[in-house]
């Protein structure tokens, strides 16, 4: 809808036009401040320019009014235009909100170490990434979702040590001396029991088999991670193993050229030349590559695939890696502006106002699977997408278990279910409802229709700004307007029944489509449906 208005105004004014939505809807559906930007060029007052431009429209089928107000030009959409657009959307629900954007994007997110189950910090990045993925694909972008498996380095060695000690302690009932740092939790006990069954006790006692055990356990943990993600309706197209990349290190190091140098028996990246606060070590004095070395090889692999754009979603604790990875990309001969790095902050959970207890299964974190089990995947997805990803998020799980309006997931689903209930009570056929014209609506019905038709621009804005929280905000607003209209106006048995039910169908389509872009299936019935 906004695109059609923008295209018309661009043709009319022969330039790009900024469109805004007036806070006071009495001014119209859209407004543009174009007169202010033209004032210097035309050497006229913005108010004079706005009056002249508004009067130049005359009559147009898209608008019922084009008026100048204090230098702004306000546009009120015609009922015929909104009715035509709503009719098209209802007839083509799968196309509603779609666009024809072009571009291949590689989107990397989650990338948790395969040493334990996903915790709620991982879950936030997972939900953010998957929602962004769904929005982008709806807009037409060709997006590949990729998981970078951090299966090299000290954490994998520590997994093998931890699993042997856990097996000796819990399965073989041996006395063990625990190191200062190790992986713990019920999942380790389960892995140790499975390892005993698969390989025998020697794999738990022979230090020479730690690496073999670690690699086996890593695959088992990855299976668990993929399963937990699937339970939240999150799926990946490709998985890239960090360990598999180091065979390419020599070739990539040559590509870096003068971007690396030797010093203090280490190999350094000249990252200060491209905005980093200090140069970074990529190979230690003992010849072992650092985590950054793996990132460099991985990003070289990404860029060599020829995507138009690359998006990484990292935990906020990786903020310091941004400058060094972008510096490496430049030394490798790539445009670092094609690499976009988004950060996801941690999450604080409460239960009845008190801090949520850590998971026994993981030892020292709150597991994503525990929260999914307690509140459901829909509630988890909604709340984790409901706030800007780079800001802290705190919520009480008990709120999301309530079957009332304090629970935003319930509140939105109830709006969709309420519409289905009203439709089921009507004696009108679908053909009669669809044949009705959305004309002669009162101000509240007009506002409800306009809000329902805004979904495509919400999708566009949420993806372009990378602020997926704009989608749940929109859905809550639309649901609130629907609930208020339901209480303020009678629908069934009135002369306007058909047109109001068509309006409700449009609202339901926007709610259903919006929720689907959050990985949530809208409900047709709720516990508290009308009797």
Coordinates of C-alpha atoms in Angstrom, one line a residue:
X1 CA 0.0 0.0 0.0
X2 CA 2.7 2.4 1.0
X3 CA 4.7 1.4 -2.1
X4 CA 1.8 2.2 -4.4
X5 CA 1.3 5.6 -2.8
X6 CA 5.1 6.3 -2.9
X7 CA 5.3 5.3 -6.6
X8 CA 2.4 7.7 -7.5
X9 CA 3.9 10.6 -5.5
X10 CA 7.4 10.0 -7.1
X11 CA 5.8 10.2 -10.5
X12 CA 3.8 13.3 -9.5
X13 CA 6.7 15.2 -7.9
X14 CA 9.5 13.7 -10.0
X15 CA 11.6 12.8 -7.0
X16 CA 11.7 10.4 -4.1
X17 CA 9.2 11.2 -1.4
X18 CA 9.3 10.5 2.3
X19 CA 6.0 9.2 3.6
X20 CA 5.0 9.3 7.3
X21 CA 1.9 8.3 9.2
X22 CA 0.4 11.2 11.1
X23 CA 0.0 10.6 14.8
X24 CA -3.4 12.2 14.6
X25 CA -5.3 10.0 12.1
X26 CA -7.8 12.8 11.5
X27 CA -5.1 14.4 9.3
X28 CA -5.2 11.4 7.0
X29 CA -3.4 8.1 6.4
X30 CA -0.1 9.4 5.1
X31 CA 1.8 12.7 5.1
X32 CA 4.9 14.0 3.4
X33 CA 7.3 16.8 4.5
X34 CA 8.5 17.3 0.9
X35 CA 7.6 21.0 1.0
X36 CA 10.3 21.6 3.6
X37 CA 13.0 20.0 1.5
X38 CA 11.9 22.0 -1.5
X39 CA 11.8 25.4 0.3
X40 CA 15.4 26.3 -0.3
X41 CA 15.3 25.2 -3.9
X42 CA 12.1 27.0 -4.8
X43 CA 12.7 30.0 -2.5
X44 CA 9.2 29.8 -1.1
X45 CA 7.6 29.1 2.2
X46 CA 7.0 25.3 2.9
X47 CA 3.3 26.2 3.6
X48 CA 3.0 27.9 0.2
X49 CA 4.7 25.0 -1.6
X50 CA 2.5 22.5 0.3
X51 CA -0.6 24.3 -0.8
X52 CA 0.5 24.4 -4.4
X53 CA 1.4 20.7 -4.5
X54 CA -1.8 19.6 -2.7
X55 CA -4.0 21.5 -5.2
X56 CA -2.1 20.0 -8.1
X57 CA -3.6 16.6 -7.5
X58 CA -7.2 17.4 -8.3
X59 CA -9.2 14.2 -8.1
X60 CA -7.4 10.9 -7.9
X61 CA -9.0 7.5 -7.4
X62 CA -6.4 6.6 -4.7
X63 CA -7.4 9.5 -2.5
X64 CA -10.5 11.1 -1.1
X65 CA -8.5 14.1 0.1
X66 CA -5.1 15.7 -0.4
X67 CA -4.7 18.6 1.9
X68 CA -1.9 20.9 3.1
X69 CA -1.4 21.5 6.9
X70 CA 1.4 23.6 8.3
X71 CA 3.8 22.7 5.4
X72 CA 2.9 19.0 5.4
X73 CA 0.8 17.4 2.6
X74 CA -1.7 14.9 4.0
X75 CA -3.3 12.1 2.0
X76 CA -6.5 10.3 2.9
X77 CA -6.8 7.0 1.0
X78 CA -10.1 6.4 -0.7
X79 CA -12.4 3.6 0.4
X80 CA -12.3 2.2 -3.1
X81 CA -8.5 1.9 -3.0
X82 CA -8.4 0.2 0.4
X83 CA -11.3 -2.1 -0.6
X84 CA -9.6 -3.1 -3.8
X85 CA -6.3 -3.8 -1.9
X86 CA -8.1 -5.8 0.8
X87 CA -10.0 -7.8 -1.8
X88 CA -6.7 -8.7 -3.5
X89 CA -5.0 -9.7 -0.3
X90 CA -7.9 -11.9 0.8
X91 CA -7.9 -13.6 -2.7
X92 CA -4.1 -14.0 -2.6
X93 CA -3.1 -14.6 1.0
X94 CA 0.2 -16.2 0.2
X95 CA 1.2 -13.1 -1.8
X96 CA 0.2 -10.6 0.8
X97 CA 3.4 -9.0 2.2
X98 CA 5.6 -10.5 -0.5
X99 CA 7.9 -8.4 -2.5
X100 CA 10.4 -8.9 -5.3
X101 CA 13.6 -7.8 -3.6
X102 CA 16.7 -9.2 -5.2
X103 CA 19.9 -10.3 -3.6
X104 CA 21.7 -13.4 -2.2
X105 CA 22.4 -13.2 1.5
X106 CA 24.3 -15.5 3.8
X107 CA 22.9 -15.3 7.3
X108 CA 25.0 -16.9 10.1
X109 CA 23.4 -17.2 13.6
X110 CA 23.5 -19.3 16.8
X111 CA 26.9 -20.9 16.2
X112 CA 27.0 -22.2 19.8
X113 CA 29.9 -24.4 20.9
X114 CA 29.0 -28.1 20.5
X115 CA 29.9 -28.8 24.1
X116 CA 26.5 -28.6 25.7
X117 CA 22.8 -27.8 25.1
X118 CA 21.6 -24.4 24.1
X119 CA 21.0 -21.9 26.8
X120 CA 18.7 -18.9 26.8
X121 CA 21.4 -16.6 25.5
X122 CA 21.7 -18.8 22.4
X123 CA 17.9 -18.9 22.1
X124 CA 17.7 -15.2 21.8
X125 CA 20.1 -15.0 18.9
X126 CA 18.4 -18.1 17.3
X127 CA 14.9 -16.5 17.4
X128 CA 16.2 -13.1 16.2
X129 CA 18.1 -14.8 13.3
X130 CA 15.2 -17.0 12.3
X131 CA 12.7 -14.2 12.4
X132 CA 15.0 -12.0 10.3
X133 CA 15.4 -14.9 7.9
X134 CA 11.6 -15.3 7.5
X135 CA 11.1 -11.6 7.0
X136 CA 13.8 -11.4 4.3
X137 CA 12.5 -14.4 2.5
X138 CA 9.0 -13.0 2.5
X139 CA 10.5 -9.9 0.8
X140 CA 12.0 -12.0 -2.0
X141 CA 15.6 -12.2 -0.8
X142 CA 17.5 -15.5 -1.5
X143 CA 18.8 -16.1 2.0
X144 CA 20.9 -19.1 3.2
X145 CA 20.8 -19.8 7.0
X146 CA 24.2 -21.1 8.2
X147 CA 25.4 -22.5 11.5
X148 CA 29.1 -22.2 12.2
X149 CA 30.1 -25.2 14.3
X150 CA 32.9 -24.3 16.7
X151 CA 34.4 -27.7 16.8
X152 CA 38.1 -26.9 17.1
X153 CA 40.3 -25.6 19.9
X154 CA 40.4 -26.0 23.6
X155 CA 36.7 -26.4 24.2
X156 CA 36.7 -29.7 22.3
X157 CA 39.7 -31.0 24.3
X158 CA 38.0 -29.9 27.5
X159 CA 34.8 -31.8 26.4
X160 CA 36.9 -35.0 26.1
X161 CA 38.5 -34.5 29.5
X162 CA 35.2 -33.6 31.2
X163 CA 33.4 -36.6 29.7
X164 CA 36.0 -39.1 30.8
X165 CA 35.9 -37.7 34.3
X166 CA 32.1 -37.7 34.4
X167 CA 32.1 -41.3 33.2
X168 CA 34.6 -42.4 35.8
X169 CA 32.7 -40.6 38.5
X170 CA 29.1 -41.3 37.6
X171 CA 29.2 -44.5 35.6
X172 CA 32.3 -46.4 36.8
X173 CA 32.0 -45.1 40.4
X174 CA 35.7 -44.1 40.5
X175 CA 37.3 -41.4 42.6
X176 CA 38.3 -38.5 40.4
X177 CA 40.1 -35.2 40.9
X178 CA 38.1 -32.5 39.2
X179 CA 40.0 -29.7 37.4
X180 CA 39.1 -26.1 38.0
X181 CA 37.2 -25.9 34.7
X182 CA 35.1 -28.6 33.1
X183 CA 31.7 -29.2 31.6
X184 CA 29.0 -30.5 33.9
X185 CA 25.4 -31.4 34.1
X186 CA 23.1 -34.3 33.6
X187 CA 23.7 -34.3 29.8
X188 CA 27.3 -35.3 30.5
X189 CA 26.2 -38.3 32.6
X190 CA 23.9 -39.4 29.8
X191 CA 26.7 -39.0 27.2
X192 CA 29.0 -41.0 29.5
X193 CA 26.5 -43.8 29.8
X194 CA 26.0 -43.9 26.0
X195 CA 29.8 -43.9 25.4
X196 CA 30.2 -46.9 27.7
X197 CA 27.5 -48.8 25.8
X198 CA 29.0 -47.8 22.4
X199 CA 32.7 -48.3 23.1
X200 CA 33.3 -50.0 26.5
X201 CA 34.9 -48.7 29.6
X202 CA 38.3 -48.1 28.1
X203 CA 37.1 -45.0 26.3
X204 CA 36.3 -43.5 29.7
X205 CA 39.6 -44.4 31.3
X206 CA 42.2 -44.3 28.6
X207 CA 43.6 -40.7 28.2
X208 CA 44.8 -41.6 24.7
X209 CA 41.1 -41.9 23.6
X210 CA 40.1 -38.4 24.9
X211 CA 40.2 -36.9 21.4
X212 CA 38.1 -39.8 19.9
X213 CA 35.6 -39.4 22.7
X214 CA 35.4 -35.6 22.3
X215 CA 34.7 -35.9 18.6
X216 CA 32.0 -38.5 19.2
X217 CA 30.5 -36.4 22.0
X218 CA 30.6 -33.2 19.8
X219 CA 28.4 -34.9 17.2
X220 CA 26.0 -36.1 19.9
X221 CA 25.7 -32.6 21.3
X222 CA 25.1 -31.2 17.8
X223 CA 22.3 -33.6 17.4
X224 CA 20.8 -32.3 20.6
X225 CA 21.3 -28.7 19.5
X226 CA 19.6 -29.3 16.2
X227 CA 16.7 -31.1 18.0
X228 CA 16.3 -28.2 20.4
X229 CA 16.3 -25.7 17.6
X230 CA 13.7 -27.8 15.7
X231 CA 11.4 -27.8 18.7
X232 CA 11.4 -24.0 18.4
X233 CA 10.8 -24.2 14.6
X234 CA 14.3 -23.0 13.8
X235 CA 16.1 -24.8 11.0
X236 CA 19.4 -24.3 9.1
X237 CA 20.3 -24.8 5.5
X238 CA 24.1 -25.4 6.0
X239 CA 26.5 -26.3 8.8
X240 CA 30.2 -25.5 8.5
X241 CA 32.7 -27.2 10.7
X242 CA 35.5 -24.9 12.0
X243 CA 37.8 -27.9 12.3
X244 CA 37.4 -28.6 8.6
X245 CA 38.6 -25.1 7.6
X246 CA 42.2 -25.3 8.9
X247 CA 43.4 -27.3 5.9
X248 CA 42.9 -24.1 4.0
X249 CA 44.9 -21.9 6.4
X250 CA 48.1 -21.8 4.3
X251 CA 46.3 -20.6 1.2
X252 CA 44.3 -18.0 3.1
X253 CA 47.4 -16.8 4.9
X254 CA 49.0 -16.1 1.5
X255 CA 45.9 -14.2 0.5
X256 CA 46.4 -12.0 3.6
X257 CA 49.8 -10.9 2.2
X258 CA 51.2 -7.9 4.1
X259 CA 48.1 -8.0 6.3
X260 CA 50.0 -10.3 8.6
X261 CA 53.5 -10.1 10.1
X262 CA 55.7 -12.1 12.6
X263 CA 56.7 -10.7 16.0
X264 CA 57.4 -12.3 19.4
X265 CA 57.4 -15.7 17.7
X266 CA 53.7 -15.1 16.8
X267 CA 51.8 -14.3 13.7
X268 CA 49.8 -11.0 13.9
X269 CA 47.0 -9.4 11.9
X270 CA 47.6 -5.7 11.1
X271 CA 44.1 -4.9 12.3
X272 CA 45.0 -1.5 13.6
X273 CA 45.3 -0.3 10.0
X274 CA 41.6 -0.7 9.6
X275 CA 40.1 0.6 12.9
X276 CA 41.0 -2.0 15.5
X277 CA 42.5 -0.8 18.8
X278 CA 45.5 -3.2 18.5
X279 CA 46.9 -5.8 16.2
X280 CA 45.7 -9.3 16.9
X281 CA 47.5 -12.7 17.2
X282 CA 46.3 -15.3 14.6
X283 CA 49.0 -18.0 15.3
X284 CA 50.5 -18.5 18.8
X285 CA 54.2 -19.0 19.5
X286 CA 53.6 -22.8 19.7
X287 CA 52.0 -22.8 16.2
X288 CA 48.4 -23.2 17.3
X289 CA 45.9 -20.9 15.5
X290 CA 43.8 -18.6 17.6
X291 CA 40.0 -18.3 17.4
X292 CA 40.5 -15.4 15.0
X293 CA 42.4 -17.6 12.6
X294 CA 39.4 -19.8 12.2
X295 CA 37.2 -16.7 11.7
X296 CA 39.5 -15.5 9.0
X297 CA 39.4 -18.8 7.1
X298 CA 35.7 -19.0 7.6
X299 CA 35.0 -15.5 6.3
X300 CA 37.3 -16.1 3.3
X301 CA 35.1 -19.1 2.5
X302 CA 32.0 -17.0 2.8
X303 CA 33.2 -14.3 0.5
X304 CA 34.5 -16.8 -2.1
X305 CA 30.9 -18.1 -2.4
X306 CA 29.9 -14.7 -4.0
X307 CA 26.9 -13.7 -1.9
X308 CA 25.7 -10.1 -2.3
X309 CA 25.6 -9.5 1.5
X310 CA 26.7 -11.3 4.6
X311 CA 25.0 -11.0 8.0
X312 CA 26.4 -12.4 11.3
X313 CA 24.4 -12.5 14.5
X314 CA 26.8 -12.7 17.4
X315 CA 26.4 -12.6 21.2
X316 CA 27.2 -9.2 22.6
X317 CA 30.4 -10.5 24.2
X318 CA 31.8 -10.8 20.7
X319 CA 31.6 -7.1 20.0
X320 CA 35.4 -6.8 20.1
X321 CA 35.7 -9.2 17.2
X322 CA 33.9 -6.9 14.7
X323 CA 36.8 -4.6 13.8
X324 CA 39.4 -7.4 13.5
X325 CA 37.2 -9.6 11.3
X326 CA 36.4 -6.7 9.0
X327 CA 40.1 -5.8 8.8
X328 CA 40.8 -9.4 7.8
X329 CA 38.2 -9.2 5.1
X330 CA 39.8 -6.1 3.7
X331 CA 43.2 -7.7 3.6
X332 CA 41.7 -10.7 1.9
X333 CA 40.6 -8.3 -0.9
X334 CA 36.9 -8.1 0.0
X335 CA 34.6 -5.2 0.7
X336 CA 34.0 -5.3 4.5
X337 CA 30.9 -3.2 4.0
X338 CA 29.2 -6.3 2.7
X339 CA 29.7 -7.9 6.1
X340 CA 27.1 -6.8 8.6
X341 CA 27.4 -7.9 12.2
X342 CA 24.4 -7.7 14.5
X343 CA 24.7 -8.3 18.3
X344 CA 22.3 -10.1 20.6
X345 CA 22.2 -9.3 24.3
X346 CA 21.7 -11.8 27.1
X347 CA 18.4 -12.6 28.8
X348 CA 17.3 -12.5 32.4
X349 CA 14.5 -14.8 33.4
X350 CA 12.3 -14.5 36.4
X351 CA 9.7 -16.9 37.9
X352 CA 7.1 -15.2 40.1
X353 CA 9.4 -12.3 40.4
X354 CA 12.4 -14.3 41.5
X355 CA 15.5 -15.3 39.5
X356 CA 14.8 -18.5 37.5
X357 CA 16.8 -21.5 38.8
X358 CA 19.7 -22.9 36.7
X359 CA 19.2 -26.2 34.9
X360 CA 20.4 -29.4 36.5
X361 CA 20.9 -30.8 33.0
X362 CA 23.5 -28.1 32.1
X363 CA 24.9 -27.4 35.5
X364 CA 25.3 -23.6 35.4
X365 CA 22.9 -22.2 32.8
X366 CA 19.2 -22.0 32.0
X367 CA 18.5 -24.2 29.0
X368 CA 16.5 -23.2 26.0
X369 CA 14.7 -26.6 26.1
X370 CA 13.6 -26.0 29.7
X371 CA 11.9 -22.7 28.8
X372 CA 10.3 -24.3 25.7
X373 CA 9.0 -27.1 27.9
X374 CA 7.6 -24.6 30.5
X375 CA 6.0 -21.9 28.3
X376 CA 6.0 -23.4 24.8
X377 CA 7.9 -22.6 21.7
X378 CA 5.4 -19.9 20.6
X379 CA 5.7 -17.9 23.8
X380 CA 9.5 -18.2 23.7
X381 CA 9.7 -17.1 20.1
X382 CA 7.4 -14.1 20.7
X383 CA 9.0 -12.8 23.8
X384 CA 12.6 -13.2 22.5
X385 CA 11.6 -11.3 19.3
X386 CA 9.7 -8.6 21.2
X387 CA 12.6 -6.3 22.1
X388 CA 15.5 -4.9 20.2
X389 CA 18.1 -7.6 20.1
X390 CA 21.0 -5.4 21.3
X391 CA 19.2 -4.4 24.5
X392 CA 18.8 -6.4 27.7
X393 CA 15.7 -8.5 28.0
X394 CA 14.0 -9.6 31.2
X395 CA 10.7 -11.4 31.6
X396 CA 8.8 -13.6 34.0
X397 CA 7.9 -17.0 32.6
X398 CA 4.7 -17.1 34.7
X399 CA 3.3 -14.2 32.7
X400 CA 3.7 -16.2 29.5
X401 CA 1.9 -19.2 31.0
X402 CA -1.3 -17.2 31.8
X403 CA -4.3 -17.6 29.7
X404 CA -5.4 -14.0 29.8
X405 CA -4.7 -10.6 28.3
X406 CA -1.5 -10.1 30.3
X407 CA 0.1 -12.6 28.0
X408 CA 0.8 -11.0 24.7
X409 CA 0.9 -14.3 22.8
X410 CA -2.5 -15.2 24.2
X411 CA -3.9 -11.7 23.5
X412 CA -2.9 -11.7 19.8
X413 CA -4.1 -15.3 19.3
X414 CA -7.4 -14.5 21.0
X415 CA -8.0 -11.8 18.5
X416 CA -7.5 -14.3 15.6
X417 CA -9.7 -16.9 17.4
X418 CA -12.4 -14.4 18.2
X419 CA -12.7 -13.6 14.5
X420 CA -13.1 -17.3 13.7
X421 CA -15.7 -17.7 16.4
X422 CA -17.7 -14.7 15.0
X423 CA -17.5 -16.1 11.5
X424 CA -18.7 -19.5 12.6
X425 CA -21.8 -17.8 14.1
X426 CA -22.7 -15.9 11.0
X427 CA -25.3 -17.2 8.6
X428 CA -23.7 -15.5 5.7
X429 CA -21.7 -17.5 3.2
X430 CA -18.1 -16.9 2.3
X431 CA -19.2 -15.6 -1.1
X432 CA -21.6 -13.1 0.5
X433 CA -18.9 -11.8 2.8
X434 CA -16.3 -11.5 0.1
X435 CA -18.7 -9.8 -2.3
X436 CA -19.3 -7.0 0.3
X437 CA -17.6 -3.6 -0.4
X438 CA -15.6 -2.0 2.4
X439 CA -17.2 1.4 1.9
X440 CA -19.2 3.6 4.2
X441 CA -17.2 2.5 7.1
X442 CA -17.1 4.6 10.3
X443 CA -13.9 6.1 11.5
X444 CA -13.0 3.1 13.8
X445 CA -13.6 0.6 11.1
X446 CA -11.6 2.6 8.7
X447 CA -8.7 2.8 11.2
X448 CA -8.9 -1.0 11.8
X449 CA -8.8 -1.7 8.0
X450 CA -5.9 0.7 7.5
X451 CA -4.0 -1.0 10.3
X452 CA -4.6 -4.4 8.9
X453 CA -3.3 -3.4 5.5
X454 CA -0.1 -2.0 7.0
X455 CA 1.6 -5.4 7.5
X456 CA 3.6 -5.3 4.2
X457 CA 5.3 -2.1 5.2
X458 CA 5.9 -3.4 8.7
X459 CA 7.7 -6.4 7.2
X460 CA 9.7 -4.1 5.0
X461 CA 10.7 -1.8 7.9
X462 CA 11.4 -4.6 10.3
X463 CA 13.8 -6.3 7.9
X464 CA 15.5 -3.1 6.6
X465 CA 16.1 -1.8 10.1
X466 CA 17.0 -5.3 11.4
X467 CA 14.5 -4.5 14.2
X468 CA 12.3 -7.6 14.2
X469 CA 10.5 -6.3 17.4
X470 CA 8.5 -4.1 15.1
X471 CA 6.5 -7.1 14.0
X472 CA 5.2 -8.2 17.5
X473 CA 4.6 -4.5 18.3
X474 CA 2.4 -4.2 15.3
X475 CA 0.5 -7.4 16.0
X476 CA -0.2 -6.3 19.6
X477 CA -1.5 -3.0 18.3
X478 CA -3.7 -4.6 15.7
X479 CA -5.1 -7.1 18.2
X480 CA -5.9 -4.3 20.6
X481 CA -7.8 -2.4 17.9
X482 CA -9.7 -5.5 17.0
X483 CA -10.7 -6.3 20.6
X484 CA -11.8 -2.7 21.2
X485 CA -13.9 -2.7 18.0
X486 CA -15.5 -6.0 19.0
X487 CA -16.6 -4.5 22.3
X488 CA -17.7 -1.2 20.9
X489 CA -19.8 -2.4 17.9
X490 CA -22.3 -5.1 17.2
X491 CA -21.5 -7.1 14.1
X492 CA -23.8 -10.1 13.7
X493 CA -27.4 -9.4 12.6
X494 CA -26.7 -5.8 11.5
X495 CA -27.0 -4.3 8.0
X496 CA -23.2 -4.0 7.9
X497 CA -22.5 -7.6 8.9
X498 CA -21.1 -8.7 5.6
X499 CA -18.7 -5.8 5.2
X500 CA -17.6 -6.0 8.9
X501 CA -16.9 -9.7 8.6
X502 CA -14.8 -9.0 5.5
X503 CA -12.9 -6.4 7.5
X504 CA -12.4 -9.0 10.2
X505 CA -11.1 -11.5 7.6
X506 CA -8.5 -8.9 6.6
X507 CA -7.5 -8.5 10.2
X508 CA -7.2 -12.2 10.7
X509 CA -5.0 -12.5 7.6
X510 CA -2.6 -9.9 8.9
X511 CA -2.4 -11.6 12.3
X512 CA -2.0 -15.1 10.8
X513 CA 0.7 -13.9 8.4
X514 CA 2.5 -11.8 11.0
X515 CA 2.6 -14.7 13.4
X516 CA 3.8 -17.1 10.8
X517 CA 6.8 -14.8 10.1
X518 CA 7.6 -15.3 13.8
X519 CA 7.5 -19.0 13.4
X520 CA 4.1 -19.2 15.2
X521 CA 0.9 -20.7 13.9
X522 CA -2.2 -18.6 14.8
X523 CA -4.8 -20.4 16.8
X524 CA -8.5 -20.7 15.7
X525 CA -9.8 -21.5 19.1
X526 CA -8.8 -20.5 22.6
X527 CA -9.7 -21.7 26.1
X528 CA -11.8 -18.6 26.7
X529 CA -13.6 -18.5 23.3
X530 CA -17.1 -16.9 23.4
X531 CA -19.9 -19.3 24.4

